[in-house]
Coordinates of N, CA and C and ligand atoms in Angstrom, one line a residue:
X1 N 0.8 -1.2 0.0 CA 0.0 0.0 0.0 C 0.9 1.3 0.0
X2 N 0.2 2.2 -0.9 CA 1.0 3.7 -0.8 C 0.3 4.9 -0.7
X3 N 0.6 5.5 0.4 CA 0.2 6.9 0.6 C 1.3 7.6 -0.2
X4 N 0.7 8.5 -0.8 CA 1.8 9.6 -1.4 C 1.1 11.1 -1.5
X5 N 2.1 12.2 -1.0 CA 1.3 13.2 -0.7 C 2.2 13.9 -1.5
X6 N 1.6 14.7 -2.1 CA 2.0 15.6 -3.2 C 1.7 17.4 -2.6
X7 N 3.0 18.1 -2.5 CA 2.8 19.1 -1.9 C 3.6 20.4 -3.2
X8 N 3.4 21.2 -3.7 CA 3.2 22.3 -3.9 C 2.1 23.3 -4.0
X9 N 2.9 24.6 -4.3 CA 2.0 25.8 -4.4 C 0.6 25.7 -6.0
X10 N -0.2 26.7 -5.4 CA -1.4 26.3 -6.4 C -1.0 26.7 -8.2
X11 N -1.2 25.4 -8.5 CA -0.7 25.9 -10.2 C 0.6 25.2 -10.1
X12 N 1.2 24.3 -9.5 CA 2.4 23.2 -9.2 C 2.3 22.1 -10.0
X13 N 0.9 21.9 -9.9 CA 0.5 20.9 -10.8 C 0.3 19.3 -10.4
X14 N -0.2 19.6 -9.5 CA -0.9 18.6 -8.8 C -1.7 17.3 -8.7
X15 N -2.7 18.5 -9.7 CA -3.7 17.6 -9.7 C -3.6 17.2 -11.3
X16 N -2.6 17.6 -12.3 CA -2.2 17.0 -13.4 C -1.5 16.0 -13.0
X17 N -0.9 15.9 -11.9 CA 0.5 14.7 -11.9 C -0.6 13.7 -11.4
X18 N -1.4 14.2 -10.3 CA -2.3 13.0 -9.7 C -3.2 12.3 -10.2
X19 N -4.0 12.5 -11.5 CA -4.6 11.6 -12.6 C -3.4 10.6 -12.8
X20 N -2.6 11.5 -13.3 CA -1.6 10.4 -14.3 C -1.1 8.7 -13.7
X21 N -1.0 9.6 -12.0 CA -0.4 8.7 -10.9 C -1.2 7.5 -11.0
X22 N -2.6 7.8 -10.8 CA -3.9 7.2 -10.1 C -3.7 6.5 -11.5
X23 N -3.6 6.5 -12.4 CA -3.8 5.5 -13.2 C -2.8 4.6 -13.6
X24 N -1.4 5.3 -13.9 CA 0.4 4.3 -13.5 C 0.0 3.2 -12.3
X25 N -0.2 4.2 -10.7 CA 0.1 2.9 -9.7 C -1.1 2.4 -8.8
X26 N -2.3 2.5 -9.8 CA -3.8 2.1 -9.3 C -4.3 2.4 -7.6
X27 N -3.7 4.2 -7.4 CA -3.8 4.6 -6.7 C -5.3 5.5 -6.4
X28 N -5.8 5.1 -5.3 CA -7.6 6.6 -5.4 C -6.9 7.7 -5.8
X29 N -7.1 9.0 -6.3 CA -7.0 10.2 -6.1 C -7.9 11.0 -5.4
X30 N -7.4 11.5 -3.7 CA -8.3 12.1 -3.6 C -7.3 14.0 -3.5
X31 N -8.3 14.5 -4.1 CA -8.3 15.9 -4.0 C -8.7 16.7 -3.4
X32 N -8.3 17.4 -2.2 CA -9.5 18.0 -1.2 C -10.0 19.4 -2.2
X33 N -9.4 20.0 -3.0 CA -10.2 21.2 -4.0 C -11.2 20.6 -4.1
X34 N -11.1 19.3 -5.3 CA -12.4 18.7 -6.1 C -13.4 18.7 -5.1
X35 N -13.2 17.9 -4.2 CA -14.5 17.2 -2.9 C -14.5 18.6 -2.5
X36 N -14.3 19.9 -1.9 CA -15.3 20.7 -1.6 C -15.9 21.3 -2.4
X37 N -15.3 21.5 -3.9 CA -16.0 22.2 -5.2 C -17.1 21.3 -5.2
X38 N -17.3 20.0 -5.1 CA -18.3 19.5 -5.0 C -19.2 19.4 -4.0
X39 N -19.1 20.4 -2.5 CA -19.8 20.3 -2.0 C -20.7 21.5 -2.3
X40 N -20.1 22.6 -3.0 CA -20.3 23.8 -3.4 C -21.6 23.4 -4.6
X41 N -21.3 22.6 -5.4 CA -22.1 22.4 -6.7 C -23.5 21.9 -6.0
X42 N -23.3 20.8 -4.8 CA -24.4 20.1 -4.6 C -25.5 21.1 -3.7
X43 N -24.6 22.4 -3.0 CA -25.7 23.3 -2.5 C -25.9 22.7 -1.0
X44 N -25.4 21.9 -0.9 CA -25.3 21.8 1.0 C -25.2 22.9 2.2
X45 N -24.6 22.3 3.0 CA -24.8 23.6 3.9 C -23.4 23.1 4.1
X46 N -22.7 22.4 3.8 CA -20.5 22.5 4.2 C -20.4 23.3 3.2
X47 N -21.2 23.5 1.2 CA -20.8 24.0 0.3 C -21.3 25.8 0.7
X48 N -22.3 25.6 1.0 CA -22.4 27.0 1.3 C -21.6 27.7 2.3
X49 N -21.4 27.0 3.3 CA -20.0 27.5 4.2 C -18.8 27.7 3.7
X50 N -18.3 26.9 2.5 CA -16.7 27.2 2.5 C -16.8 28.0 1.1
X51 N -17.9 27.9 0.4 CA -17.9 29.2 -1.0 C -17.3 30.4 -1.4
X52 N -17.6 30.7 0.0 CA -16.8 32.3 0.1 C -15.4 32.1 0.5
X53 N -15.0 31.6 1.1 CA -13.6 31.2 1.4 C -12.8 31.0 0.2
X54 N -13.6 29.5 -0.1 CA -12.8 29.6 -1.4 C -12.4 30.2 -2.5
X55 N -13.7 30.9 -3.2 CA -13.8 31.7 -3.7 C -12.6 33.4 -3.5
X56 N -12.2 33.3 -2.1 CA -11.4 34.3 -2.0 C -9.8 33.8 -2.0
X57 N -9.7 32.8 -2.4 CA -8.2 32.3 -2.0 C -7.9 31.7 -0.7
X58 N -8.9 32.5 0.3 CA -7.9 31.6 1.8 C -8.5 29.8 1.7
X59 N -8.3 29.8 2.6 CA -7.8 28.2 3.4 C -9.3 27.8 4.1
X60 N -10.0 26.7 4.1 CA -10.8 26.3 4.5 C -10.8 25.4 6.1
X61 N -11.4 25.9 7.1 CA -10.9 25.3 8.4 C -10.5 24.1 8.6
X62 N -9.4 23.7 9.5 CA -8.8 22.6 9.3 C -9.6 21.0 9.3
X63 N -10.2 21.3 10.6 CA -11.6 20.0 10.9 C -12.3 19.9 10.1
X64 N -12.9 20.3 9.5 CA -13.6 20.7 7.8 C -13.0 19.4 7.0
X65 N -11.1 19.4 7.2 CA -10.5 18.9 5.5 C -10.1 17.7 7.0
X66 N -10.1 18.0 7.6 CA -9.3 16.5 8.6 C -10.8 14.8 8.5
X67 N -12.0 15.7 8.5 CA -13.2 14.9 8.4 C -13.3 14.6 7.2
X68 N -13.2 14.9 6.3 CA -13.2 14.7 4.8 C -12.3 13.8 4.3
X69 N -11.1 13.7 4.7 CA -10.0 12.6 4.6 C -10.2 11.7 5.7
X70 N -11.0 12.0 6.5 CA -10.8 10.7 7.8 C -12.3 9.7 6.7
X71 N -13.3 10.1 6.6 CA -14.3 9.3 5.6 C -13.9 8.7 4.2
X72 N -12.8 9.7 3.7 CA -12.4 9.1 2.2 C -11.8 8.0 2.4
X73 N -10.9 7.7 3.4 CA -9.9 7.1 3.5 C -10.1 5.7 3.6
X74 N -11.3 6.2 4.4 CA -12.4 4.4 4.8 C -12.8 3.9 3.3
X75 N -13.0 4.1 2.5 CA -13.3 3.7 1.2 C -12.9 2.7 0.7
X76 N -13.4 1.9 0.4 CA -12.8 0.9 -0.4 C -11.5 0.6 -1.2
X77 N -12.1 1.9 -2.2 CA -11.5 2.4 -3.4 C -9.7 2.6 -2.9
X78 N -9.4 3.2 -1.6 CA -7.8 3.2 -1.1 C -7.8 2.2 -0.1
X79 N -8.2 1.0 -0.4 CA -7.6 0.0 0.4 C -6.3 -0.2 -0.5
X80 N -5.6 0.3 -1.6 CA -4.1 -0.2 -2.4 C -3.5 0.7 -1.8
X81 N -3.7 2.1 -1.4 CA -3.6 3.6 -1.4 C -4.0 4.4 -1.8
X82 N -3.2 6.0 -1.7 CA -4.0 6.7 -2.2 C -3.2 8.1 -2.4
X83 N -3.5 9.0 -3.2 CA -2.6 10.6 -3.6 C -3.4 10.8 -3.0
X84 N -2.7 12.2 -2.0 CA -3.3 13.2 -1.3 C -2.9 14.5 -2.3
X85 N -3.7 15.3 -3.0 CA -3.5 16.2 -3.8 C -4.4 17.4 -2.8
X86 N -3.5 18.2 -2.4 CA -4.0 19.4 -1.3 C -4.0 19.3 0.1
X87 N -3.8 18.2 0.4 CA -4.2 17.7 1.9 C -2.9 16.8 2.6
X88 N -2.2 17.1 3.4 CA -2.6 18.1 4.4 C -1.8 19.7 4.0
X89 N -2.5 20.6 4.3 CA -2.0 22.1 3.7 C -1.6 23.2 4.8
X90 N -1.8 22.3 6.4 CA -1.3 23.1 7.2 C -0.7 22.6 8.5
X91 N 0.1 22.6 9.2 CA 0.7 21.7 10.4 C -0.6 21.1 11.1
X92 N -1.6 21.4 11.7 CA -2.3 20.9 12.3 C -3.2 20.1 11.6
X93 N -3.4 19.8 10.2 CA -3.7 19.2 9.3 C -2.8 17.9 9.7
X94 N -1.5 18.2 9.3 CA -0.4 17.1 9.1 C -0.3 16.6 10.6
X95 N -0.5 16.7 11.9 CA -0.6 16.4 13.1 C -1.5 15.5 13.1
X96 N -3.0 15.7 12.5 CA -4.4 15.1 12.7 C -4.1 13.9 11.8
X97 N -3.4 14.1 10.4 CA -3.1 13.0 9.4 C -2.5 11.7 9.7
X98 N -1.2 12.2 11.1 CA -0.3 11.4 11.4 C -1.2 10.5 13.0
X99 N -2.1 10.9 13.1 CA -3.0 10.0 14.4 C -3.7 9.4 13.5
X100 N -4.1 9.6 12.6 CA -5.0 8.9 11.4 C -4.5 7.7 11.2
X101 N -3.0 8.1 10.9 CA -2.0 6.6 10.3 C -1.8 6.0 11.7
X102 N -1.9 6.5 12.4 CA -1.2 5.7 13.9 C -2.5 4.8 14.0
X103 N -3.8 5.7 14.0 CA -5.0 4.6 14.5 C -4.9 3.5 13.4
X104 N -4.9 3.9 12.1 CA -5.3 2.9 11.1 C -4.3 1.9 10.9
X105 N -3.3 2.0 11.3 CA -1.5 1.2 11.1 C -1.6 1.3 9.8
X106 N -1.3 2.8 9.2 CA -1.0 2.6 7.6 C 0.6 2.8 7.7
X107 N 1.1 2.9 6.1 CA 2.4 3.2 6.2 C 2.7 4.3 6.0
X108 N 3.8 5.1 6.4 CA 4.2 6.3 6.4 C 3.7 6.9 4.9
X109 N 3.8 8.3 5.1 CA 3.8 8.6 3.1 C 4.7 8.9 2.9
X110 N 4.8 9.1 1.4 CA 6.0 9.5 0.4 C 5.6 11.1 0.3
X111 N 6.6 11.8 0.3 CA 6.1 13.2 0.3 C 7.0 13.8 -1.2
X112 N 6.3 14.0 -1.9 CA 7.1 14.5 -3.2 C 6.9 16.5 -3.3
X113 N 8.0 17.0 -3.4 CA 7.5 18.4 -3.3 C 7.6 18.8 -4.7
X114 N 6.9 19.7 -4.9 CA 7.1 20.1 -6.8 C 8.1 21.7 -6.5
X115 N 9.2 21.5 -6.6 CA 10.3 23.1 -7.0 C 9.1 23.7 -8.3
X116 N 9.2 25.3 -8.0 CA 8.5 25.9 -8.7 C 9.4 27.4 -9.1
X117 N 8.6 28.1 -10.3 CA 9.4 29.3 -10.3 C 7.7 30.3 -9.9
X118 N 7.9 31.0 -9.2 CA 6.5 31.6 -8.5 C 5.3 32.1 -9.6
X119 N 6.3 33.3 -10.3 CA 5.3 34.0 -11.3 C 5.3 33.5 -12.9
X120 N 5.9 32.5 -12.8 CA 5.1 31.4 -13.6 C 3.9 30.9 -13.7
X121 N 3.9 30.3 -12.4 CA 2.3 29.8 -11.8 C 1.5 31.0 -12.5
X122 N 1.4 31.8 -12.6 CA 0.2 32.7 -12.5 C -0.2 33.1 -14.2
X123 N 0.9 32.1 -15.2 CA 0.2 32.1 -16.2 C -0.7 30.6 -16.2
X124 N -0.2 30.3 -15.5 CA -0.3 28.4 -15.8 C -1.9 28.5 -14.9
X125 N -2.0 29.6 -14.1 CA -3.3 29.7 -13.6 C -4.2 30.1 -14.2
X126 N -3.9 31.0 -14.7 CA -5.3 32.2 -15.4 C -5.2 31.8 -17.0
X127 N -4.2 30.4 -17.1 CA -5.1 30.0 -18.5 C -5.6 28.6 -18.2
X128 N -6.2 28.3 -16.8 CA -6.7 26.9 -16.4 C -7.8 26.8 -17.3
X129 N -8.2 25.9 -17.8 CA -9.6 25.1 -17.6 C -9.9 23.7 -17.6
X130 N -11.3 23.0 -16.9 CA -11.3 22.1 -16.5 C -12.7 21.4 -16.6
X131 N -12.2 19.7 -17.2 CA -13.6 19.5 -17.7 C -14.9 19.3 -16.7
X132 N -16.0 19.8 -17.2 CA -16.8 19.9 -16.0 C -17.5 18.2 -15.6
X133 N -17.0 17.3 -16.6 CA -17.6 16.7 -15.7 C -16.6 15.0 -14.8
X134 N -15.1 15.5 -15.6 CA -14.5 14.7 -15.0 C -13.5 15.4 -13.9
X135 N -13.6 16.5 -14.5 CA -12.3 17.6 -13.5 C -10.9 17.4 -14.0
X136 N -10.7 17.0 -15.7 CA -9.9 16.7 -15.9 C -9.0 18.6 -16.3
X137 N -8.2 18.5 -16.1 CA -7.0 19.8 -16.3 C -6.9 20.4 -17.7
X138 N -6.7 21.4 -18.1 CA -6.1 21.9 -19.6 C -6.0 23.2 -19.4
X139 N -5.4 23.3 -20.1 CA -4.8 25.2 -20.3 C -4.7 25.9 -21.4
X140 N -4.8 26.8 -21.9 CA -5.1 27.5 -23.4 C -3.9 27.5 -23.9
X141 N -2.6 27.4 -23.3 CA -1.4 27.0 -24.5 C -0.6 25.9 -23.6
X142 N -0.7 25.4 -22.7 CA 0.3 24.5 -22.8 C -0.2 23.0 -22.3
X143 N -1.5 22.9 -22.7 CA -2.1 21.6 -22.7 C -3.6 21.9 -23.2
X144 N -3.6 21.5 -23.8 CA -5.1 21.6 -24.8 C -5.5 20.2 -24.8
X145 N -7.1 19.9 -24.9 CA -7.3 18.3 -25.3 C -6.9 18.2 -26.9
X146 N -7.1 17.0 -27.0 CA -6.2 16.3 -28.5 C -7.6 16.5 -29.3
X147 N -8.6 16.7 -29.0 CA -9.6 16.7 -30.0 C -10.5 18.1 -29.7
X148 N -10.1 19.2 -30.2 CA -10.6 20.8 -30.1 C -12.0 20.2 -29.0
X149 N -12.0 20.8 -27.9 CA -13.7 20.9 -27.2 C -14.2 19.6 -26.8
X150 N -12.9 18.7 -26.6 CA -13.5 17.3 -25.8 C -12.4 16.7 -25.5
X151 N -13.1 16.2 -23.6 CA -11.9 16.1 -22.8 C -11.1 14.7 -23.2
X152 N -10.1 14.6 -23.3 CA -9.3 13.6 -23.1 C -9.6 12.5 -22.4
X153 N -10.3 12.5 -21.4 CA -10.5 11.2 -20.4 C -11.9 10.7 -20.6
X154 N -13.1 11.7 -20.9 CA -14.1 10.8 -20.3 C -15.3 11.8 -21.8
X155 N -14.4 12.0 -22.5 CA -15.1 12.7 -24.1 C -16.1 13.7 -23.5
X156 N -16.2 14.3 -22.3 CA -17.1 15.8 -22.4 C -16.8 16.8 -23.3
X157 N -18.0 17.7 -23.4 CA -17.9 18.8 -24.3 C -17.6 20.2 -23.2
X158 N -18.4 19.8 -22.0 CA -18.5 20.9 -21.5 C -17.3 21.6 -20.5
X159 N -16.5 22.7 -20.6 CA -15.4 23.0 -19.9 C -15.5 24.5 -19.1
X160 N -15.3 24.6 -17.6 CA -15.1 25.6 -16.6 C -14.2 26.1 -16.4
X161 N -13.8 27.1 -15.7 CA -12.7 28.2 -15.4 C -13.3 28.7 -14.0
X162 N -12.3 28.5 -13.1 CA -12.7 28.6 -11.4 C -12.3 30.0 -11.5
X163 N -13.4 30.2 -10.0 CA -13.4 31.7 -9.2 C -12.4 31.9 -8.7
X164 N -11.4 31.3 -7.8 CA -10.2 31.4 -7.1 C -9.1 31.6 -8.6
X165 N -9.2 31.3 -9.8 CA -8.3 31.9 -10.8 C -8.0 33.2 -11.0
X166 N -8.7 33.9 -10.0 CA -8.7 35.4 -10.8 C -7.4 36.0 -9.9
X167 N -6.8 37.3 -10.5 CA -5.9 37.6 -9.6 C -5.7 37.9 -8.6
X168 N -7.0 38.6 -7.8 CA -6.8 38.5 -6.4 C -6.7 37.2 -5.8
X169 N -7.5 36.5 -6.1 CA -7.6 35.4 -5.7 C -6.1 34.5 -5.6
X170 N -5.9 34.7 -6.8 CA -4.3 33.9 -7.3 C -3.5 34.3 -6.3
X171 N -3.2 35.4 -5.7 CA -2.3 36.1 -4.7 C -2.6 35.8 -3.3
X172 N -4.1 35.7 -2.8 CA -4.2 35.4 -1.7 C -3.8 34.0 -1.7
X173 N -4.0 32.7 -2.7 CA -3.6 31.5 -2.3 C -2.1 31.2 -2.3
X174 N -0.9 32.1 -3.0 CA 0.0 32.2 -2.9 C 0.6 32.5 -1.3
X175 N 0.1 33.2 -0.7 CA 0.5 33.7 0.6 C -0.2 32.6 1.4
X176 N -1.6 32.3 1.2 CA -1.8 31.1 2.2 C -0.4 29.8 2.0
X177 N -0.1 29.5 0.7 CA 0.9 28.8 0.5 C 2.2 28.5 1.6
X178 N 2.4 30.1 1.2 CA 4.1 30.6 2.4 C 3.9 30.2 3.6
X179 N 2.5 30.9 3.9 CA 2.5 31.2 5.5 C 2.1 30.0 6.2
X180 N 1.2 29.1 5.5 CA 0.7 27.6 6.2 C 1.3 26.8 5.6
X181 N 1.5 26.3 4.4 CA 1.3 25.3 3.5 C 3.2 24.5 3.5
X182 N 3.7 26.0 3.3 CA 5.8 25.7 2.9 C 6.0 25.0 4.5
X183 N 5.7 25.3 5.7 CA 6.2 24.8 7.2 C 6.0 23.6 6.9
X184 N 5.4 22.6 6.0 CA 5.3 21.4 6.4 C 6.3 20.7 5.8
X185 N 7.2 21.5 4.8 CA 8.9 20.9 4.2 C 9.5 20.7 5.3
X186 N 9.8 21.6 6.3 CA 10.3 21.4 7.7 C 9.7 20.2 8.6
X187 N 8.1 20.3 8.3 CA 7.4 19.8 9.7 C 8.0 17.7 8.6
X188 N 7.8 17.8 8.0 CA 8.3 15.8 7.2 C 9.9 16.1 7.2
X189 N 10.5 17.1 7.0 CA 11.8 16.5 8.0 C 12.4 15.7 9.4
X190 N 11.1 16.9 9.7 CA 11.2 16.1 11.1 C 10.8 14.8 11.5
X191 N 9.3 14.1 10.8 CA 9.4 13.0 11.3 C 9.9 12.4 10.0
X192 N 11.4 12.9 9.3 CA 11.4 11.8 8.8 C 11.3 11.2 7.5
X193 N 10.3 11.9 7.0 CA 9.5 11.9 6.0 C 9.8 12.6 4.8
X194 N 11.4 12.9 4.9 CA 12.2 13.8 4.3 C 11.6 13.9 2.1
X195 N 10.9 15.2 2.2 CA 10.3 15.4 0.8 C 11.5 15.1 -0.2
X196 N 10.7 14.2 -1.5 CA 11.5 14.1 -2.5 C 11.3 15.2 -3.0
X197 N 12.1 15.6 -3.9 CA 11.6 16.9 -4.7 C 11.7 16.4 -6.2
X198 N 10.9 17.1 -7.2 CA 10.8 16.7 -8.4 C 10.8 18.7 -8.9
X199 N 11.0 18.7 -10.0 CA 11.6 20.2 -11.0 C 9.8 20.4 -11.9
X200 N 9.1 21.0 -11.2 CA 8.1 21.4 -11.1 C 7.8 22.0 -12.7
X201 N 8.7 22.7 -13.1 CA 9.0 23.5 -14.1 C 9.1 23.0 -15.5
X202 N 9.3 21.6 -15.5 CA 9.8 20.9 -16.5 C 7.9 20.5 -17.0
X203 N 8.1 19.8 -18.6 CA 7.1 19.8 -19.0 C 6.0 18.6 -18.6
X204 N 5.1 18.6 -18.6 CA 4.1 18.1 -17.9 C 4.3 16.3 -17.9
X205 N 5.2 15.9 -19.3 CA 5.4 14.3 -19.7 C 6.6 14.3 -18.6
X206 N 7.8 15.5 -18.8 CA 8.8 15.5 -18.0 C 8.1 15.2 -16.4
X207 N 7.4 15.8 -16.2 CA 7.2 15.9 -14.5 C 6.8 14.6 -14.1
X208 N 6.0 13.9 -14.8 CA 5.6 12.7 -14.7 C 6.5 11.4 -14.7
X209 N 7.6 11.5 -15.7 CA 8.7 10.5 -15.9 C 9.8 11.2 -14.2
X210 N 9.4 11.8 -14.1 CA 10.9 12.5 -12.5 C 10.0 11.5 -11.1
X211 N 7.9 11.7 -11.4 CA 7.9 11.5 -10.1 C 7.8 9.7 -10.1
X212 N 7.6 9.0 -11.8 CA 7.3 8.1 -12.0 C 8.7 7.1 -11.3
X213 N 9.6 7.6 -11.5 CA 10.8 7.3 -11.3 C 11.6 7.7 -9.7
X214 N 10.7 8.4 -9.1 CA 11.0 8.7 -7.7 C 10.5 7.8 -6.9
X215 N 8.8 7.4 -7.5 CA 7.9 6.3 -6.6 C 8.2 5.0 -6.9
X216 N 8.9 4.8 -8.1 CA 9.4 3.1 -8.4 C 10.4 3.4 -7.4
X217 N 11.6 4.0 -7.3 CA 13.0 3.9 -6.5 C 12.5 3.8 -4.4
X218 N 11.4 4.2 -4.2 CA 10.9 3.9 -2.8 C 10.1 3.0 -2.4
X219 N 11.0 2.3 -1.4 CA 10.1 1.3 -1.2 C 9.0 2.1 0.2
X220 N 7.7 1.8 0.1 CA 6.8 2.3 1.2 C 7.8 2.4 3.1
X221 N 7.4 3.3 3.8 CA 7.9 2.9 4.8 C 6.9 2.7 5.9
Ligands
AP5_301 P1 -7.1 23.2 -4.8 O1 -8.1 22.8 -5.7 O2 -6.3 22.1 -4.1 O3 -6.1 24.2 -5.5 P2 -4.5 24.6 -5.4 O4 -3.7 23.9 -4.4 O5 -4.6 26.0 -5.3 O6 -4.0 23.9 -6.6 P3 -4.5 24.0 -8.0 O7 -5.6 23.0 -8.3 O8 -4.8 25.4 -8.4 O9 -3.1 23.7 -8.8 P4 -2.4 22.3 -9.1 O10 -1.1 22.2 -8.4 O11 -3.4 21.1 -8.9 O12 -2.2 22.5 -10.6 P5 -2.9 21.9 -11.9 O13 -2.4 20.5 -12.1 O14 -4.3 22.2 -11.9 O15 -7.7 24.1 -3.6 C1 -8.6 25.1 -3.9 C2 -9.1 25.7 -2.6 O16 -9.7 24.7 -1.8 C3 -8.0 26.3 -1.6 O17 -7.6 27.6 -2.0 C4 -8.7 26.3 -0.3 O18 -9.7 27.3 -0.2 C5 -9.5 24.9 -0.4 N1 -8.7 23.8 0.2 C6 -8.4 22.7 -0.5 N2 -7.7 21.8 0.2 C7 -7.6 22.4 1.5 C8 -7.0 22.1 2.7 N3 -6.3 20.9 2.8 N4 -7.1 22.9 3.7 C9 -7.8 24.1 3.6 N5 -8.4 24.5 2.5 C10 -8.3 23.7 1.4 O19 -2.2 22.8 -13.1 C11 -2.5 24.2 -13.2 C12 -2.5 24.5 -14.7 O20 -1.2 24.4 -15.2 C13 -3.4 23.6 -15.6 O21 -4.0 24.4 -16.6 C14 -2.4 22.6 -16.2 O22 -2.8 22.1 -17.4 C15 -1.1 23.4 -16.3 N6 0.1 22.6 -16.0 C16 0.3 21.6 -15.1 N7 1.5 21.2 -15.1 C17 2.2 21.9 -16.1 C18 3.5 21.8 -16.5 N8 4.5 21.0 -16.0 N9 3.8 22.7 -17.6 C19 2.9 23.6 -18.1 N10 1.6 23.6 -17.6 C20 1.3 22.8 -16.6

């Protein structure tokens, strides 16, 4: 079984590496973006609480994303494992994660960090879009689907562009990044859990062959 937590800033490319993963090493993907955008679509009362949050760039409370991963987890689907794409995003996140694995006796995770160049991200942001009905990734110049106006994975037509893309937004999640999200390079040194790093920057087939080749070379701990 493999946990593997995938940690960069937003527009790192995450949740492109984490399809590719999920289907290389028949791992779940779960994504804490996706699962609250979906609580937002369904009109709940957790979607109606974190809307505006999100919507603004900041950070959604931490019990919020600790319950959301303590239910995913139970799932069938990651009895092999599973990618954490966004989660955990803040020390007390990553505290609550590591009683998680102590109750469950899982194995440690792999923590891969994506190196980035900052104001890059912010084209690779504000030319996102994404299919609406698999959540698959694309961008207006540097990944298009292969067939003009239908997604790659699951043939939709129909394609979105998120609220948090805009530039205020883009800036505040940048700074939630620094100020909560980077301590946790420190906080998996400490137990251990010393982050691979992979060159964030390189092209999308590249980034894939660096982490594909990072997760064959470790054995689980
Ligand atoms: P979330 O959905 O997790 O957003 P994020 O972390 O800001 O990450 P992104 O999805 O924007 O970027 P990514 O790294 O996945 O990049 P992608 O592959 O799409 O979270 C959204 C919000 O939810 C948060 O702001 C917060 O409010 C809340 N939230 C979620 N989890 C939380 C938590 N644990 N705690 C509290 N709040 C939480 O790529 C971006 C673009 O670049 C795409 O267009 C892609 O095609 C392109 N691209 C990807 N790789 C490359 C490459 N190598 N070269 C060129 N282009 C590339």
């Amino acid at each position: 079984m493999k946990i593997v937590i995938l940690l960069g800033p937003p527009g790192s490319g995450k949740g492109t590496q984490a399809k590719r993963l999920q289907q290389t090493f028949g791992l779940a993907h779960l994504a804490t973006g996706d699962m609250l955008r979906a609580e937002i679509a369904s009109g709940n009362a957790l979607g109606r609480r974190v809307k505006s949050i999100m919507d603004a760039g900041e950070l959604v409370p931490d019990h919020i994303l600790v319950a959301l991963i303590r239910s995913r987890i139970a799932r069938p689907e990651c009895r092999h494992g599973f990618i954490l794409d966004g989660f955990p995003r803040t020390v007390p996140q990553a505290e609550a994660f590591d009683r998680l694995i102590a109750e469950e006796q899982l194995p440690r995770p792999i923590v891969i960090e994506f190196t980035v160049f900052e104001p890059e991200l912010v084209n690779r942001l504000s030319g996102r879009f994404t299919c609406q009905t698999c959540g698959a990734s694309y961008h207006d110049h540097f990944h298009r689907p292969r067939v003009e106006g239908m997604c790659d994975f699951c043939g939709g037509h129909e394609f979105v562009r998120r609220a948090d893309d805009q530039p205020e937004a883009i800036r505040t999640r940048f700074r939630a990044y620094r100020e909560q999200t980077a301590p946790l390079l420190d906080y998996y040194k400490r137990t251990g859990d010393i982050p691979l790093e992979v060159d964030g920057m390189a092209d999308i087939d590249g980034v894939t062959r660096q982490i594909e080749a990072v997760l064959g070379g470790v054995a689980q701990r």
